[in-house]
mmCIF file of C-alpha atoms in Angstrom:
data_model
loop_
_atom_site.group_PDB
_atom_site.id
_atom_site.type_symbol
_atom_site.label_atom_id
_atom_site.label_comp_id
_atom_site.label_asym_id
_atom_site.label_seq_id
_atom_site.Cartn_x
_atom_site.Cartn_y
_atom_site.Cartn_z
ATOM 1 C CA MET A 11 126.636 136.726 -75.626
ATOM 2 C CA ASN A 12 128.084 136.175 -79.240
ATOM 3 C CA THR A 13 130.649 138.404 -80.986
ATOM 4 C CA ALA A 14 128.331 140.332 -83.086
ATOM 5 C CA GLN A 15 126.466 141.261 -80.000
ATOM 6 C CA ALA A 16 129.535 142.498 -78.069
ATOM 7 C CA LEU A 17 130.576 144.338 -80.956
ATOM 8 C CA ASP A 18 128.979 147.752 -81.196
ATOM 9 C CA ILE A 19 127.772 147.086 -84.806
ATOM 10 C CA LYS A 20 126.565 150.063 -87.205
ATOM 11 C CA THR A 21 124.713 149.703 -90.626
ATOM 12 C CA ALA A 22 125.303 151.532 -93.924
ATOM 13 C CA TYR A 23 123.272 150.747 -97.244
ATOM 14 C CA PHE A 24 124.470 151.122 -100.834
ATOM 15 C CA ALA A 25 123.102 150.509 -104.246
ATOM 16 C CA GLY A 26 125.577 150.133 -106.965
ATOM 17 C CA GLY A 27 124.133 147.947 -109.705
ATOM 18 C CA CYS A 28 124.716 144.465 -109.176
ATOM 19 C CA PHE A 29 124.613 143.605 -105.433
ATOM 20 C CA TRP A 30 126.831 140.685 -105.927
ATOM 21 C CA CYS A 31 129.711 142.769 -107.241
ATOM 22 C CA MET A 32 129.099 145.229 -104.118
ATOM 23 C CA GLU A 33 128.991 142.613 -101.979
ATOM 24 C CA GLU A 34 132.658 141.192 -102.897
ATOM 25 C CA SER A 35 133.921 144.974 -103.011
ATOM 26 C CA PHE A 36 132.723 145.581 -99.379
ATOM 27 C CA GLU A 37 133.367 142.225 -97.636
ATOM 28 C CA LYS A 38 137.104 142.666 -97.912
ATOM 29 C CA ILE A 39 137.166 145.771 -96.076
ATOM 30 C CA ASN A 40 138.836 145.655 -92.645
ATOM 31 C CA GLY A 41 136.288 146.414 -90.097
ATOM 32 C CA VAL A 42 133.281 145.197 -92.129
ATOM 33 C CA VAL A 43 131.452 142.385 -90.395
ATOM 34 C CA ASP A 44 129.077 141.230 -92.825
ATOM 35 C CA VAL A 45 127.340 142.318 -96.179
ATOM 36 C CA ILE A 46 123.898 141.435 -97.051
ATOM 37 C CA SER A 47 122.225 141.432 -100.461
ATOM 38 C CA GLY A 48 118.820 142.932 -100.792
ATOM 39 C CA TYR A 49 116.458 145.568 -101.937
ATOM 40 C CA SER A 50 115.698 149.014 -100.643
ATOM 41 C CA GLY A 51 114.263 152.347 -101.449
ATOM 42 C CA GLY A 52 110.832 151.332 -102.959
ATOM 43 C CA LYS A 53 107.244 150.715 -101.932
ATOM 44 C CA THR A 54 106.669 147.077 -102.092
ATOM 45 C CA LYS A 55 106.908 145.096 -99.208
ATOM 46 C CA ASN A 56 109.106 141.923 -99.204
ATOM 47 C CA PRO A 57 109.942 142.095 -102.855
ATOM 48 C CA THR A 58 111.479 139.380 -104.836
ATOM 49 C CA TYR A 59 114.266 139.872 -107.449
ATOM 50 C CA LYS A 60 111.734 139.371 -110.265
ATOM 51 C CA GLU A 61 109.545 141.926 -108.809
ATOM 52 C CA VAL A 62 112.683 144.487 -108.372
ATOM 53 C CA THR A 63 113.792 143.831 -111.753
ATOM 54 C CA TYR A 64 110.715 143.498 -113.842
ATOM 55 C CA SER A 65 107.975 145.525 -111.984
ATOM 56 C CA ASP A 66 107.554 148.773 -110.608
ATOM 57 C CA THR A 67 108.437 148.154 -106.825
ATOM 58 C CA GLY A 68 110.860 151.318 -106.725
ATOM 59 C CA HIS A 69 113.474 149.278 -105.208
ATOM 60 C CA PHE A 70 117.003 149.182 -105.875
ATOM 61 C CA GLU A 71 119.428 146.224 -105.781
ATOM 62 C CA THR A 72 121.170 147.278 -102.399
ATOM 63 C CA ILE A 73 123.653 146.101 -99.877
ATOM 64 C CA GLU A 74 123.377 146.125 -96.307
ATOM 65 C CA VAL A 75 126.945 146.677 -94.779
ATOM 66 C CA LYS A 76 127.583 145.952 -91.173
ATOM 67 C CA TYR A 77 130.631 147.519 -90.041
ATOM 68 C CA ASP A 78 132.561 147.973 -86.641
ATOM 69 C CA PRO A 79 132.961 151.870 -85.897
ATOM 70 C CA LYS A 80 136.578 150.928 -84.519
ATOM 71 C CA LYS A 81 137.895 149.736 -87.227
ATOM 72 C CA THR A 82 135.977 151.735 -90.325
ATOM 73 C CA ASN A 83 133.757 154.636 -90.568
ATOM 74 C CA PHE A 84 130.860 155.674 -93.095
ATOM 75 C CA GLN A 85 133.419 157.911 -94.777
ATOM 76 C CA SER A 86 135.440 155.185 -95.424
ATOM 77 C CA LEU A 87 132.797 152.976 -96.691
ATOM 78 C CA LEU A 88 131.494 155.734 -98.841
ATOM 79 C CA ASP A 89 134.806 156.374 -100.414
ATOM 80 C CA ILE A 90 134.793 152.420 -101.057
ATOM 81 C CA PHE A 91 131.306 152.807 -102.610
ATOM 82 C CA TRP A 92 132.319 155.585 -105.156
ATOM 83 C CA ILE A 93 135.156 153.802 -106.667
ATOM 84 C CA ASN A 94 133.106 150.901 -107.123
ATOM 85 C CA ILE A 95 130.327 152.392 -109.244
ATOM 86 C CA ASP A 96 129.865 154.912 -112.377
ATOM 87 C CA PRO A 97 128.662 157.876 -110.681
ATOM 88 C CA PHE A 98 127.663 159.315 -113.825
ATOM 89 C CA ASP A 99 125.486 156.764 -115.655
ATOM 90 C CA VAL A 100 121.842 157.532 -115.265
ATOM 91 C CA GLU A 101 120.754 154.385 -116.578
ATOM 92 C CA GLY A 102 121.693 151.721 -114.164
ATOM 93 C CA GLN A 103 125.401 150.311 -113.709
ATOM 94 C CA PHE A 104 127.741 148.848 -116.396
ATOM 95 C CA CYS A 105 125.848 146.110 -118.404
ATOM 96 C CA ASP A 106 122.735 146.192 -115.838
ATOM 97 C CA LYS A 107 120.303 148.936 -116.952
ATOM 98 C CA GLY A 108 116.809 149.881 -115.481
ATOM 99 C CA TYR A 109 115.863 151.585 -112.578
ATOM 100 C CA SER A 110 116.729 148.917 -109.851
ATOM 101 C CA TYR A 111 120.305 149.074 -110.970
ATOM 102 C CA ARG A 112 120.782 152.810 -110.305
ATOM 103 C CA SER A 113 123.398 154.054 -107.762
ATOM 104 C CA VAL A 114 122.096 155.180 -104.378
ATOM 105 C CA VAL A 115 123.522 156.383 -101.440
ATOM 106 C CA PHE A 116 120.865 155.664 -98.297
ATOM 107 C CA TYR A 117 121.928 157.812 -95.154
ATOM 108 C CA VAL A 118 120.533 157.227 -91.682
ATOM 109 C CA SER A 119 121.449 160.547 -89.911
ATOM 110 C CA LYS A 120 121.925 164.184 -90.816
ATOM 111 C CA GLU A 121 125.736 163.703 -90.494
ATOM 112 C CA GLU A 122 125.759 160.839 -92.994
ATOM 113 C CA LYS A 123 123.619 163.045 -95.581
ATOM 114 C CA LYS A 124 126.241 165.823 -95.304
ATOM 115 C CA LEU A 125 129.074 163.614 -95.817
ATOM 116 C CA VAL A 126 127.442 162.277 -99.035
ATOM 117 C CA GLU A 127 126.669 165.586 -100.294
ATOM 118 C CA LYS A 128 130.204 166.860 -99.978
ATOM 119 C CA SER A 129 131.671 163.653 -101.487
ATOM 120 C CA ILE A 130 129.301 164.349 -104.624
ATOM 121 C CA GLU A 131 130.439 168.114 -104.518
ATOM 122 C CA THR A 132 133.976 166.763 -104.438
ATOM 123 C CA ILE A 133 133.582 164.156 -107.301
ATOM 124 C CA GLU A 134 131.614 166.747 -109.716
ATOM 125 C CA LYS A 135 134.300 169.290 -109.161
ATOM 126 C CA LYS A 136 136.982 166.452 -110.101
ATOM 127 C CA PHE A 137 135.265 165.512 -113.251
ATOM 128 C CA ASN A 138 133.455 168.382 -114.008
ATOM 129 C CA LYS A 139 130.674 166.192 -114.563
ATOM 130 C CA LYS A 140 127.060 165.870 -112.833
ATOM 131 C CA VAL A 141 126.865 163.063 -110.512
ATOM 132 C CA VAL A 142 123.498 161.035 -111.100
ATOM 133 C CA THR A 143 123.689 158.856 -107.897
ATOM 134 C CA PHE A 144 120.575 159.509 -105.688
ATOM 135 C CA VAL A 145 120.859 160.208 -102.122
ATOM 136 C CA LYS A 146 117.849 158.884 -100.399
ATOM 137 C CA GLU A 147 116.977 158.639 -96.572
ATOM 138 C CA PHE A 148 116.841 154.892 -95.321
ATOM 139 C CA LYS A 149 113.548 153.212 -94.804
ATOM 140 C CA LYS A 150 113.613 149.740 -94.884
ATOM 141 C CA PHE A 151 115.848 146.930 -96.153
ATOM 142 C CA TYR A 152 114.636 143.547 -97.333
ATOM 143 C CA GLN A 153 117.074 140.590 -97.640
ATOM 144 C CA ALA A 154 117.468 139.177 -101.158
ATOM 145 C CA GLU A 155 116.483 135.287 -101.887
ATOM 146 C CA ASP A 156 119.326 133.041 -100.319
ATOM 147 C CA PHE A 157 120.508 132.599 -103.981
ATOM 148 C CA HIS A 158 121.888 135.913 -104.020
ATOM 149 C CA GLN A 159 123.657 135.828 -100.727
ATOM 150 C CA ASP A 160 127.369 135.149 -101.328
ATOM 151 C CA TYR A 161 126.862 134.624 -104.902
ATOM 152 C CA TYR A 162 130.305 135.518 -105.758
ATOM 153 C CA LYS A 163 131.754 133.095 -103.476
ATOM 154 C CA GLU A 164 129.154 130.072 -103.993
ATOM 155 C CA LYS A 165 129.123 130.443 -108.092
ATOM 156 C CA PHE A 166 132.569 132.065 -108.374
ATOM 157 C CA LEU A 167 133.390 130.937 -112.007
ATOM 158 C CA ASN A 168 129.654 131.686 -113.295
ATOM 159 C CA TYR A 169 130.457 135.349 -111.202
ATOM 160 C CA LEU A 170 133.569 136.068 -112.937
ATOM 161 C CA ILE A 171 132.118 135.232 -116.093
ATOM 162 C CA TYR A 172 129.367 137.676 -115.767
ATOM 163 C CA LYS A 173 131.752 140.500 -113.950
ATOM 164 C CA LYS A 174 133.935 140.369 -117.012
ATOM 165 C CA ASN A 175 131.401 140.332 -119.816
ATOM 166 C CA CYS A 176 129.637 143.287 -117.831
ATOM 167 C CA GLY A 177 132.802 145.496 -118.453
ATOM 168 C CA ARG A 178 132.750 146.353 -114.980
ATOM 169 C CA SER A 179 136.551 146.563 -114.005
ATOM 170 C CA GLU A 180 137.309 148.246 -117.381
ATOM 171 C CA THR A 181 134.913 150.978 -116.748
ATOM 172 C CA LEU A 182 135.855 151.339 -113.041
ATOM 173 C CA ASN A 183 139.830 151.502 -114.269
ATOM 174 C CA ARG A 184 138.776 154.396 -117.069
ATOM 175 C CA ILE A 185 136.927 156.542 -114.478
ATOM 176 C CA TRP A 186 139.246 156.095 -111.161
ATOM 177 C CA ASN A 187 142.607 155.013 -112.634
ATOM 178 C CA LYS A 188 142.544 151.618 -110.268
#
């Protein structure tokens, strides 16, 4: 039995615009075992990046976060999610605009849905603004092409240029005072 099988691993799904940036944000969290870039929320089976970005698949760029519930939990991951997105951008995230770049929290249980709804109420009260992040029941996840997995590590300089030009850090600092 390998280590992953020995652990009681849980899974959470988040869409926060560019999945490369989301992958980077979650992989450094204690208790996160793996983060996979992919697509979720739509109707097309086994979509490609090109289809998700340029066609009407209904999918979002999504990350699958596998975590050890003895070290972290859904609420903690949800907190990480919020400070890594702009919950008020109805057009997408940062420089990536369009439906597939909208922010989404996918829930797998009624308990998770309640946590998400409560966190949205808290954010709306704090900022006195409407959160436009979707809350959707998780159905299916499709792993993105290999090229997208660990892109921020494999193509580090390209990734840094993209991230800087996209204004992600500046926007997050402005919203969350990070």
